Amino acid sequence: MKPTVYLPFLGLVALTACNSLYSPSTTPPPPPPNFTTFRAEGDVITVTNNLDAFRAALGGVLNAPNTPPTASGRREINWDGVPAGVTNVDNFPATFFNVNSKRGALLSTPGTGLRVDSTAFGSVTAGLADQFKAFSPQKLFMAVGSNQVEVDFKLAGETTNGLTKGFGVVFSDVDRAGSTRIEYFDANGVRIASIEATAQSGAQSFSFLGAVFDSPIVARVLITSGDAALSATGTDLSAGGTNDLVVMDDFVYGEPQPLPGQGGGPVGQVTVGNIFFRSAHNGSQNPAVDTIAAGGSITWAWNAAGSHSIQSTGVPDIFRNSVVMAGANDTYTVTFRNPGTYSYQCGVHGSAMTGRIVVQ
């Protein structure tokens, strides 16, 4: 009787175990990354105040066109310096802002081209000039044959893929809530955020929309400007048409940073930024991880003004600490003669800035 009683029970246990092992996981997906949305509509002063807060959240300074990649700051595109030869035509070069004027942005569209326009798109159809104004006079930007533009980020002037901390756009003439948005994607193509511009009210002409993340994570963005593409027969919603036609002015975004593992700098060089340590060789950050041979040295180089120090946290593998330094060109070097793993942090910012050195 025992086999009759217990074998089915054991079979049920085994079946339950198998179902537990092979059934789909019910573990919830990880939470999306944190970000702060910046959104404003109104006149130039109102939008500028919000835009300046966005710039402050990105941190650092404005990095000039054609300067090499840096570990902090931001890049901006306002279209006004675009040469006449590629203005008011439908074939603006998609690579212009990483080849001709190096700022780490590649443009594309599902439409037929890109256009920088100095006539408020009156050269497309006269009625549009009454709808659009330039936030930073006098040129505006839009896709041709589409209402969407994609921006892929590269290290400024290079072909290496980059990640930015945040991206924002000044739009002209958003009349309908939900017609205009920015979608943000990580390096794996996963959409990590989607935000919409609010509509203007009354005679207000501009809208700003942007998002800043806790760290560089955005590999590309997709911008949807209004309900439809501009055309020679298109009429804006505010002029009696059925579509909300929207164009773009300033782009503002964080300095594109290397993807993890794509540093490419010299072995033993660590960038001291605000607030991070980054391996120049492999791009790892907080912790910056470097491997050197016994007898080799690590040099920490401050990339901008800011109070930081190098503080050993290893036990028992410790090394000589630096004092707190704050100069943009300060450096600190330690030679490691004995194999081991040496961990460190910033004496000012603690666990928010960390690194590890493997000596072989």
mmCIF file of C-alpha atoms in Angstrom:
data_model
loop_
_atom_site.group_PDB
_atom_site.id
_atom_site.type_symbol
_atom_site.label_atom_id
_atom_site.label_comp_id
_atom_site.label_asym_id
_atom_site.label_seq_id
_atom_site.Cartn_x
_atom_site.Cartn_y
_atom_site.Cartn_z
ATOM 1 C CA MET A 1 0.000 0.000 0.000
ATOM 2 C CA LYS A 2 2.844 2.368 0.642
ATOM 3 C CA PRO A 3 3.979 2.480 -3.004
ATOM 4 C CA THR A 4 0.402 3.114 -4.022
ATOM 5 C CA VAL A 5 0.079 5.949 -1.564
ATOM 6 C CA TYR A 6 3.481 7.668 -1.855
ATOM 7 C CA LEU A 7 4.586 7.295 -5.483
ATOM 8 C CA PRO A 8 1.867 9.582 -6.863
ATOM 9 C CA PHE A 9 2.710 12.043 -4.105
ATOM 10 C CA LEU A 10 6.393 11.954 -5.038
ATOM 11 C CA GLY A 11 5.474 12.376 -8.673
ATOM 12 C CA LEU A 12 3.421 15.424 -7.745
ATOM 13 C CA VAL A 13 6.354 16.856 -5.799
ATOM 14 C CA ALA A 14 8.663 16.241 -8.748
ATOM 15 C CA LEU A 15 6.181 17.856 -11.130
ATOM 16 C CA THR A 16 5.856 20.850 -8.837
ATOM 17 C CA ALA A 17 9.634 21.145 -8.646
ATOM 18 C CA CYS A 18 9.916 20.952 -12.447
ATOM 19 C CA ASN A 19 7.260 23.583 -12.889
ATOM 20 C CA SER A 20 9.114 25.779 -10.405
ATOM 21 C CA LEU A 21 12.390 25.293 -12.267
ATOM 22 C CA TYR A 22 11.183 25.813 -15.792
ATOM 23 C CA SER A 23 8.184 28.110 -15.596
ATOM 24 C CA PRO A 24 8.761 31.739 -16.644
ATOM 25 C CA SER A 25 10.298 33.918 -13.984
ATOM 26 C CA THR A 26 7.989 36.252 -12.143
ATOM 27 C CA THR A 27 10.844 38.503 -11.030
ATOM 28 C CA PRO A 28 9.863 42.048 -11.953
ATOM 29 C CA PRO A 29 12.131 43.925 -14.389
ATOM 30 C CA PRO A 30 14.635 46.370 -12.912
ATOM 31 C CA PRO A 31 13.299 49.882 -12.351
ATOM 32 C CA PRO A 32 13.992 52.444 -15.094
ATOM 33 C CA PRO A 33 16.833 54.885 -14.540
ATOM 34 C CA ASN A 34 16.114 58.055 -12.624
ATOM 35 C CA PHE A 35 15.808 61.283 -14.573
ATOM 36 C CA THR A 36 14.563 64.829 -14.098
ATOM 37 C CA THR A 37 12.262 66.392 -16.700
ATOM 38 C CA PHE A 38 12.625 70.037 -17.689
ATOM 39 C CA ARG A 39 9.616 71.548 -19.419
ATOM 40 C CA ALA A 40 8.551 75.121 -20.134
ATOM 41 C CA GLU A 41 6.507 77.092 -22.627
ATOM 42 C CA GLY A 42 6.229 80.814 -23.138
ATOM 43 C CA ASP A 43 8.323 83.736 -24.238
ATOM 44 C CA VAL A 44 12.112 83.825 -24.576
ATOM 45 C CA ILE A 45 12.674 84.815 -20.947
ATOM 46 C CA THR A 46 10.488 82.033 -19.537
ATOM 47 C CA VAL A 47 12.057 79.354 -21.698
ATOM 48 C CA THR A 48 15.583 80.659 -21.095
ATOM 49 C CA ASN A 49 15.127 80.346 -17.324
ATOM 50 C CA ASN A 50 14.158 76.683 -17.697
ATOM 51 C CA LEU A 51 16.917 76.065 -20.214
ATOM 52 C CA ASP A 52 19.502 77.547 -17.851
ATOM 53 C CA ALA A 53 18.299 75.215 -15.081
ATOM 54 C CA PHE A 54 18.716 72.320 -17.509
ATOM 55 C CA ARG A 55 22.267 73.439 -18.317
ATOM 56 C CA ALA A 56 23.079 73.643 -14.618
ATOM 57 C CA ALA A 57 21.771 70.103 -14.089
ATOM 58 C CA LEU A 58 24.064 68.830 -16.856
ATOM 59 C CA GLY A 59 26.991 70.426 -15.012
ATOM 60 C CA GLY A 60 30.269 71.820 -16.245
ATOM 61 C CA VAL A 61 30.856 74.386 -18.935
ATOM 62 C CA LEU A 62 29.937 74.797 -22.597
ATOM 63 C CA ASN A 63 32.570 72.955 -24.636
ATOM 64 C CA ALA A 64 33.394 74.829 -27.827
ATOM 65 C CA PRO A 65 32.958 73.218 -31.261
ATOM 66 C CA ASN A 66 35.942 71.176 -32.490
ATOM 67 C CA THR A 67 37.446 70.807 -29.025
ATOM 68 C CA PRO A 68 38.382 67.206 -28.163
ATOM 69 C CA PRO A 69 36.165 64.995 -25.992
ATOM 70 C CA THR A 70 36.159 65.897 -22.308
ATOM 71 C CA ALA A 71 34.844 64.196 -19.180
ATOM 72 C CA SER A 72 32.289 66.887 -18.308
ATOM 73 C CA GLY A 73 30.340 69.850 -19.600
ATOM 74 C CA ARG A 74 27.919 70.130 -22.482
ATOM 75 C CA ARG A 75 27.584 70.737 -26.213
ATOM 76 C CA GLU A 76 25.043 72.991 -27.936
ATOM 77 C CA ILE A 77 23.738 73.375 -31.491
ATOM 78 C CA ASN A 78 21.827 76.513 -32.476
ATOM 79 C CA TRP A 79 22.120 76.201 -36.310
ATOM 80 C CA ASP A 80 23.059 79.865 -36.788
ATOM 81 C CA GLY A 81 26.669 79.195 -37.774
ATOM 82 C CA VAL A 82 25.715 76.748 -40.538
ATOM 83 C CA PRO A 83 27.250 77.966 -43.846
ATOM 84 C CA ALA A 84 25.019 79.449 -46.528
ATOM 85 C CA GLY A 85 25.831 76.604 -48.907
ATOM 86 C CA VAL A 86 23.920 74.105 -46.752
ATOM 87 C CA THR A 87 21.182 76.488 -45.554
ATOM 88 C CA ASN A 88 17.719 76.578 -47.168
ATOM 89 C CA VAL A 89 18.328 73.287 -48.966
ATOM 90 C CA ASP A 90 16.880 69.839 -48.283
ATOM 91 C CA ASN A 91 20.164 67.958 -48.028
ATOM 92 C CA PHE A 92 21.846 69.331 -44.911
ATOM 93 C CA PRO A 93 24.683 66.862 -44.102
ATOM 94 C CA ALA A 94 23.697 64.424 -41.366
ATOM 95 C CA THR A 95 27.324 64.268 -40.177
ATOM 96 C CA PHE A 96 27.881 68.035 -40.070
ATOM 97 C CA PHE A 97 27.972 68.260 -36.273
ATOM 98 C CA ASN A 98 30.617 65.607 -35.866
ATOM 99 C CA VAL A 99 32.727 66.171 -38.999
ATOM 100 C CA ASN A 100 32.525 69.813 -40.082
ATOM 101 C CA SER A 101 31.755 71.205 -36.627
ATOM 102 C CA LYS A 102 32.712 68.501 -34.155
ATOM 103 C CA ARG A 103 30.135 68.226 -31.367
ATOM 104 C CA GLY A 104 29.410 64.495 -31.117
ATOM 105 C CA ALA A 105 25.962 64.435 -32.782
ATOM 106 C CA LEU A 106 24.901 62.438 -35.860
ATOM 107 C CA LEU A 107 21.494 63.253 -37.335
ATOM 108 C CA SER A 108 19.099 61.051 -39.290
ATOM 109 C CA THR A 109 15.444 60.903 -40.273
ATOM 110 C CA PRO A 110 12.990 58.412 -41.776
ATOM 111 C CA GLY A 111 12.144 61.210 -44.212
ATOM 112 C CA THR A 112 14.030 62.310 -47.314
ATOM 113 C CA GLY A 113 16.451 64.836 -45.838
ATOM 114 C CA LEU A 114 17.269 67.495 -43.260
ATOM 115 C CA ARG A 115 16.894 71.263 -43.579
ATOM 116 C CA VAL A 116 18.391 74.281 -41.803
ATOM 117 C CA ASP A 117 16.280 77.304 -42.749
ATOM 118 C CA SER A 118 16.877 81.037 -42.350
ATOM 119 C CA THR A 119 13.391 82.123 -43.472
ATOM 120 C CA ALA A 120 11.290 80.515 -40.693
ATOM 121 C CA PHE A 121 10.428 78.013 -43.427
ATOM 122 C CA GLY A 122 8.741 80.727 -45.481
ATOM 123 C CA SER A 123 10.887 79.427 -48.332
ATOM 124 C CA VAL A 124 8.916 76.150 -48.091
ATOM 125 C CA THR A 125 5.550 77.900 -48.077
ATOM 126 C CA ALA A 126 4.922 81.561 -47.305
ATOM 127 C CA GLY A 127 2.345 80.947 -44.589
ATOM 128 C CA LEU A 128 4.802 79.104 -42.349
ATOM 129 C CA ALA A 129 6.844 82.255 -41.739
ATOM 130 C CA ASP A 130 3.919 83.621 -39.734
ATOM 131 C CA GLN A 131 3.923 80.562 -37.463
ATOM 132 C CA PHE A 132 7.559 80.059 -36.496
ATOM 133 C CA LYS A 133 10.074 82.231 -34.710
ATOM 134 C CA ALA A 134 13.717 81.517 -33.952
ATOM 135 C CA PHE A 135 14.665 81.253 -30.287
ATOM 136 C CA SER A 136 18.276 82.119 -31.145
ATOM 137 C CA PRO A 137 17.929 84.095 -34.384
ATOM 138 C CA GLN A 138 17.761 83.374 -37.070
ATOM 139 C CA LYS A 139 17.948 79.770 -38.287
ATOM 140 C CA LEU A 140 15.648 76.843 -37.502
ATOM 141 C CA PHE A 141 15.834 73.098 -38.176
ATOM 142 C CA MET A 142 13.459 70.383 -39.352
ATOM 143 C CA ALA A 143 13.401 67.083 -41.218
ATOM 144 C CA VAL A 144 12.221 66.916 -44.828
ATOM 145 C CA GLY A 145 9.372 64.513 -45.571
ATOM 146 C CA SER A 146 9.003 63.532 -41.902
ATOM 147 C CA ASN A 147 8.235 64.971 -38.489
ATOM 148 C CA GLN A 148 10.952 62.867 -36.813
ATOM 149 C CA VAL A 149 14.698 63.308 -36.297
ATOM 150 C CA GLU A 150 17.063 60.892 -34.562
ATOM 151 C CA VAL A 151 20.283 61.967 -32.853
ATOM 152 C CA ASP A 152 23.019 59.390 -32.200
ATOM 153 C CA PHE A 153 25.849 60.415 -29.894
ATOM 154 C CA LYS A 154 29.574 59.959 -30.560
ATOM 155 C CA LEU A 155 32.678 61.146 -28.786
ATOM 156 C CA ALA A 156 33.160 64.607 -30.252
ATOM 157 C CA GLY A 157 34.906 64.345 -33.620
ATOM 158 C CA GLU A 158 35.307 60.555 -33.379
ATOM 159 C CA THR A 159 33.504 57.454 -34.637
ATOM 160 C CA THR A 160 33.340 55.934 -31.140
ATOM 161 C CA ASN A 161 29.807 55.614 -29.749
ATOM 162 C CA GLY A 162 29.085 57.867 -26.794
ATOM 163 C CA LEU A 163 26.601 58.234 -23.961
ATOM 164 C CA THR A 164 25.164 61.516 -22.758
ATOM 165 C CA LYS A 165 23.684 62.463 -19.405
ATOM 166 C CA GLY A 166 20.863 64.531 -20.848
ATOM 167 C CA PHE A 167 19.364 66.071 -23.961
ATOM 168 C CA GLY A 168 16.903 68.889 -24.592
ATOM 169 C CA VAL A 169 15.364 70.862 -27.469
ATOM 170 C CA VAL A 170 13.802 74.287 -27.902
ATOM 171 C CA PHE A 171 10.701 73.929 -30.109
ATOM 172 C CA SER A 172 8.837 76.642 -31.984
ATOM 173 C CA ASP A 173 5.005 76.731 -32.076
ATOM 174 C CA VAL A 174 3.741 73.694 -30.173
ATOM 175 C CA ASP A 175 -0.055 74.137 -30.388
ATOM 176 C CA ARG A 176 -1.340 70.708 -29.360
ATOM 177 C CA ALA A 177 -0.383 68.792 -26.224
ATOM 178 C CA GLY A 178 1.090 65.409 -27.109
ATOM 179 C CA SER A 179 2.157 66.346 -30.639
ATOM 180 C CA THR A 180 5.795 66.811 -29.688
ATOM 181 C CA ARG A 181 8.006 64.488 -27.658
ATOM 182 C CA ILE A 182 11.528 63.159 -27.093
ATOM 183 C CA GLU A 183 12.260 59.461 -26.592
ATOM 184 C CA TYR A 184 15.535 58.372 -24.975
ATOM 185 C CA PHE A 185 17.306 55.054 -25.679
ATOM 186 C CA ASP A 186 20.259 53.333 -23.999
ATOM 187 C CA ALA A 187 23.181 51.577 -25.714
ATOM 188 C CA ASN A 188 21.124 48.373 -26.018
ATOM 189 C CA GLY A 189 18.334 50.159 -27.867
ATOM 190 C CA VAL A 190 15.980 50.036 -24.879
ATOM 191 C CA ARG A 191 13.705 53.040 -24.518
ATOM 192 C CA ILE A 192 14.387 54.421 -21.055
ATOM 193 C CA ALA A 193 12.206 57.546 -21.132
ATOM 194 C CA SER A 194 9.597 59.337 -23.215
ATOM 195 C CA ILE A 195 8.523 62.893 -22.411
ATOM 196 C CA GLU A 196 6.033 65.226 -24.094
ATOM 197 C CA ALA A 197 6.028 68.981 -24.597
ATOM 198 C CA THR A 198 3.105 70.966 -23.282
ATOM 199 C CA ALA A 199 1.200 73.191 -25.696
ATOM 200 C CA GLN A 200 1.660 76.927 -25.799
ATOM 201 C CA SER A 201 -1.113 79.278 -24.704
ATOM 202 C CA GLY A 202 -2.066 82.606 -26.229
ATOM 203 C CA ALA A 203 0.691 84.274 -28.195
ATOM 204 C CA GLN A 204 3.542 82.327 -26.586
ATOM 205 C CA SER A 205 5.913 80.949 -29.180
ATOM 206 C CA PHE A 206 8.465 78.607 -27.615
ATOM 207 C CA SER A 207 8.639 75.346 -25.685
ATOM 208 C CA PHE A 208 11.617 73.678 -24.060
ATOM 209 C CA LEU A 209 11.709 69.962 -23.326
ATOM 210 C CA GLY A 210 14.582 67.950 -21.886
ATOM 211 C CA ALA A 211 15.629 65.246 -19.429
ATOM 212 C CA VAL A 212 18.761 64.820 -17.302
ATOM 213 C CA PHE A 213 19.722 61.371 -15.950
ATOM 214 C CA ASP A 214 21.856 60.536 -12.925
ATOM 215 C CA SER A 215 24.755 59.443 -15.166
ATOM 216 C CA PRO A 216 25.595 59.219 -18.887
ATOM 217 C CA ILE A 217 23.242 56.530 -20.205
ATOM 218 C CA VAL A 218 21.577 57.939 -23.342
ATOM 219 C CA ALA A 219 22.970 56.578 -26.624
ATOM 220 C CA ARG A 220 20.387 58.159 -28.940
ATOM 221 C CA VAL A 221 17.170 60.147 -28.932
ATOM 222 C CA LEU A 222 14.173 60.233 -31.255
ATOM 223 C CA ILE A 223 12.476 63.626 -31.610
ATOM 224 C CA THR A 224 8.909 63.928 -32.881
ATOM 225 C CA SER A 225 8.118 67.531 -33.869
ATOM 226 C CA GLY A 226 4.402 68.011 -34.314
ATOM 227 C CA ASP A 227 1.793 65.888 -36.079
ATOM 228 C CA ALA A 228 3.133 66.012 -39.627
ATOM 229 C CA ALA A 229 6.014 66.957 -41.886
ATOM 230 C CA LEU A 230 6.270 70.432 -43.359
ATOM 231 C CA SER A 231 5.137 70.727 -46.969
ATOM 232 C CA ALA A 232 4.376 73.354 -49.594
ATOM 233 C CA THR A 233 0.651 72.838 -48.983
ATOM 234 C CA GLY A 234 0.705 72.348 -45.204
ATOM 235 C CA THR A 235 -1.221 74.696 -42.927
ATOM 236 C CA ASP A 236 -0.627 74.895 -39.192
ATOM 237 C CA LEU A 237 -3.363 74.208 -36.667
ATOM 238 C CA SER A 238 -3.289 77.809 -35.449
ATOM 239 C CA ALA A 239 -3.893 79.032 -39.017
ATOM 240 C CA GLY A 240 -6.910 76.854 -39.629
ATOM 241 C CA GLY A 241 -5.160 73.621 -40.586
ATOM 242 C CA THR A 242 -5.670 70.187 -39.069
ATOM 243 C CA ASN A 243 -2.048 69.412 -38.084
ATOM 244 C CA ASP A 244 0.170 70.938 -35.433
ATOM 245 C CA LEU A 245 3.328 71.862 -37.356
ATOM 246 C CA VAL A 246 6.372 72.280 -35.112
ATOM 247 C CA VAL A 247 10.042 73.044 -35.854
ATOM 248 C CA MET A 248 13.202 73.021 -33.757
ATOM 249 C CA ASP A 249 15.839 75.463 -32.602
ATOM 250 C CA ASP A 250 18.563 74.897 -29.985
ATOM 251 C CA PHE A 251 19.799 71.404 -29.075
ATOM 252 C CA VAL A 252 21.552 71.151 -25.677
ATOM 253 C CA TYR A 253 23.121 67.920 -24.364
ATOM 254 C CA GLY A 254 25.754 66.592 -21.999
ATOM 255 C CA GLU A 255 29.260 65.939 -23.317
ATOM 256 C CA PRO A 256 29.154 62.417 -24.842
ATOM 257 C CA GLN A 257 31.158 59.982 -22.723
ATOM 258 C CA PRO A 258 32.776 56.638 -23.645
ATOM 259 C CA LEU A 259 30.769 53.472 -23.266
ATOM 260 C CA PRO A 260 32.157 51.216 -20.521
ATOM 261 C CA GLY A 261 35.173 49.405 -21.923
ATOM 262 C CA GLN A 262 35.777 51.964 -24.689
ATOM 263 C CA GLY A 263 38.198 54.364 -23.046
ATOM 264 C CA GLY A 264 41.257 53.839 -25.223
ATOM 265 C CA GLY A 265 43.518 56.168 -23.236
ATOM 266 C CA PRO A 266 46.910 55.369 -21.703
ATOM 267 C CA VAL A 267 47.191 52.589 -19.134
ATOM 268 C CA GLY A 268 47.581 54.024 -15.633
ATOM 269 C CA GLN A 269 45.834 57.333 -16.323
ATOM 270 C CA VAL A 270 42.702 58.105 -14.270
ATOM 271 C CA THR A 271 40.517 61.132 -14.881
ATOM 272 C CA VAL A 272 39.318 62.924 -11.756
ATOM 273 C CA GLY A 273 35.987 64.552 -12.608
ATOM 274 C CA ASN A 274 32.980 65.930 -10.832
ATOM 275 C CA ILE A 275 31.929 63.504 -9.323
ATOM 276 C CA PHE A 276 33.753 60.464 -10.724
ATOM 277 C CA PHE A 277 36.997 58.601 -11.246
ATOM 278 C CA ARG A 278 37.280 57.224 -14.815
ATOM 279 C CA SER A 279 39.914 54.929 -16.280
ATOM 280 C CA ALA A 280 41.347 56.595 -19.367
ATOM 281 C CA HIS A 281 42.248 53.175 -20.741
ATOM 282 C CA ASN A 282 39.029 51.188 -20.462
ATOM 283 C CA GLY A 283 36.362 53.769 -19.633
ATOM 284 C CA SER A 284 35.274 52.152 -16.348
ATOM 285 C CA GLN A 285 33.917 54.645 -13.849
ATOM 286 C CA ASN A 286 32.997 54.617 -10.153
ATOM 287 C CA PRO A 287 34.773 52.307 -9.753
ATOM 288 C CA ALA A 288 37.544 53.126 -12.186
ATOM 289 C CA VAL A 289 39.377 49.816 -12.547
ATOM 290 C CA ASP A 290 42.952 49.667 -13.831
ATOM 291 C CA THR A 291 45.424 46.807 -14.108
ATOM 292 C CA ILE A 292 49.169 47.558 -14.129
ATOM 293 C CA ALA A 293 52.392 45.641 -13.728
ATOM 294 C CA ALA A 294 54.298 45.740 -10.431
ATOM 295 C CA GLY A 295 56.570 48.752 -10.510
ATOM 296 C CA GLY A 296 54.088 50.701 -12.628
ATOM 297 C CA SER A 297 52.397 53.971 -11.710
ATOM 298 C CA ILE A 298 48.923 55.446 -11.618
ATOM 299 C CA THR A 299 48.448 59.148 -12.333
ATOM 300 C CA TRP A 300 45.220 60.854 -11.401
ATOM 301 C CA ALA A 301 44.543 63.991 -13.474
ATOM 302 C CA TRP A 302 41.924 66.613 -12.546
ATOM 303 C CA ASN A 303 39.916 67.507 -15.674
ATOM 304 C CA ALA A 304 38.198 70.543 -14.149
ATOM 305 C CA ALA A 305 38.293 72.640 -11.016
ATOM 306 C CA GLY A 306 36.810 70.808 -8.046
ATOM 307 C CA SER A 307 37.943 69.660 -4.604
ATOM 308 C CA HIS A 308 38.931 65.964 -4.635
ATOM 309 C CA SER A 309 41.585 63.720 -3.165
ATOM 310 C CA ILE A 310 42.907 60.167 -3.519
ATOM 311 C CA GLN A 311 42.258 58.192 -0.325
ATOM 312 C CA SER A 312 43.297 54.553 0.030
ATOM 313 C CA THR A 313 40.601 52.307 1.510
ATOM 314 C CA GLY A 314 42.375 48.934 1.234
ATOM 315 C CA VAL A 315 43.122 46.745 4.232
ATOM 316 C CA PRO A 316 45.918 45.733 4.458
ATOM 317 C CA ASP A 317 46.922 46.922 0.949
ATOM 318 C CA ILE A 318 47.094 50.674 1.455
ATOM 319 C CA PHE A 319 49.037 53.408 -0.287
ATOM 320 C CA ARG A 320 49.966 56.997 0.322
ATOM 321 C CA ASN A 321 47.010 59.418 0.219
ATOM 322 C CA SER A 322 46.988 62.757 -1.543
ATOM 323 C CA VAL A 323 45.952 66.037 -0.032
ATOM 324 C CA VAL A 324 42.733 67.668 -1.225
ATOM 325 C CA MET A 325 43.431 69.449 -4.524
ATOM 326 C CA ALA A 326 41.109 71.638 -6.587
ATOM 327 C CA GLY A 327 42.960 72.820 -9.703
ATOM 328 C CA ALA A 328 41.826 71.926 -13.225
ATOM 329 C CA ASN A 329 45.310 70.651 -14.106
ATOM 330 C CA ASP A 330 46.322 69.039 -10.805
ATOM 331 C CA THR A 331 47.864 65.561 -10.917
ATOM 332 C CA TYR A 332 48.845 62.954 -8.338
ATOM 333 C CA THR A 333 51.017 59.890 -9.013
ATOM 334 C CA VAL A 334 51.706 56.749 -6.996
ATOM 335 C CA THR A 335 54.079 53.910 -7.962
ATOM 336 C CA PHE A 336 52.937 50.404 -6.961
ATOM 337 C CA ARG A 337 55.804 47.967 -6.390
ATOM 338 C CA ASN A 338 53.953 45.038 -4.807
ATOM 339 C CA PRO A 339 51.242 42.890 -6.441
ATOM 340 C CA GLY A 340 47.773 43.181 -4.923
ATOM 341 C CA THR A 341 44.442 44.909 -5.242
ATOM 342 C CA TYR A 342 44.310 48.484 -4.027
ATOM 343 C CA SER A 343 40.973 50.255 -3.581
ATOM 344 C CA TYR A 344 40.487 53.973 -3.143
ATOM 345 C CA GLN A 345 37.891 56.738 -2.960
ATOM 346 C CA CYS A 346 37.737 60.512 -2.908
ATOM 347 C CA GLY A 347 38.401 61.861 0.576
ATOM 348 C CA VAL A 348 35.808 64.571 -0.063
ATOM 349 C CA HIS A 349 33.021 62.586 -1.755
ATOM 350 C CA GLY A 350 33.612 59.124 -0.245
ATOM 351 C CA SER A 351 31.763 56.216 -1.880
ATOM 352 C CA ALA A 352 30.338 58.487 -4.603
ATOM 353 C CA MET A 353 33.831 58.425 -6.225
ATOM 354 C CA THR A 354 35.675 55.132 -6.170
ATOM 355 C CA GLY A 355 38.397 53.163 -7.935
ATOM 356 C CA ARG A 356 40.404 49.958 -7.820
ATOM 357 C CA ILE A 357 43.961 49.162 -8.941
ATOM 358 C CA VAL A 358 45.056 45.601 -9.698
ATOM 359 C CA VAL A 359 48.845 45.244 -9.590
ATOM 360 C CA GLN A 360 50.230 42.032 -11.130
#
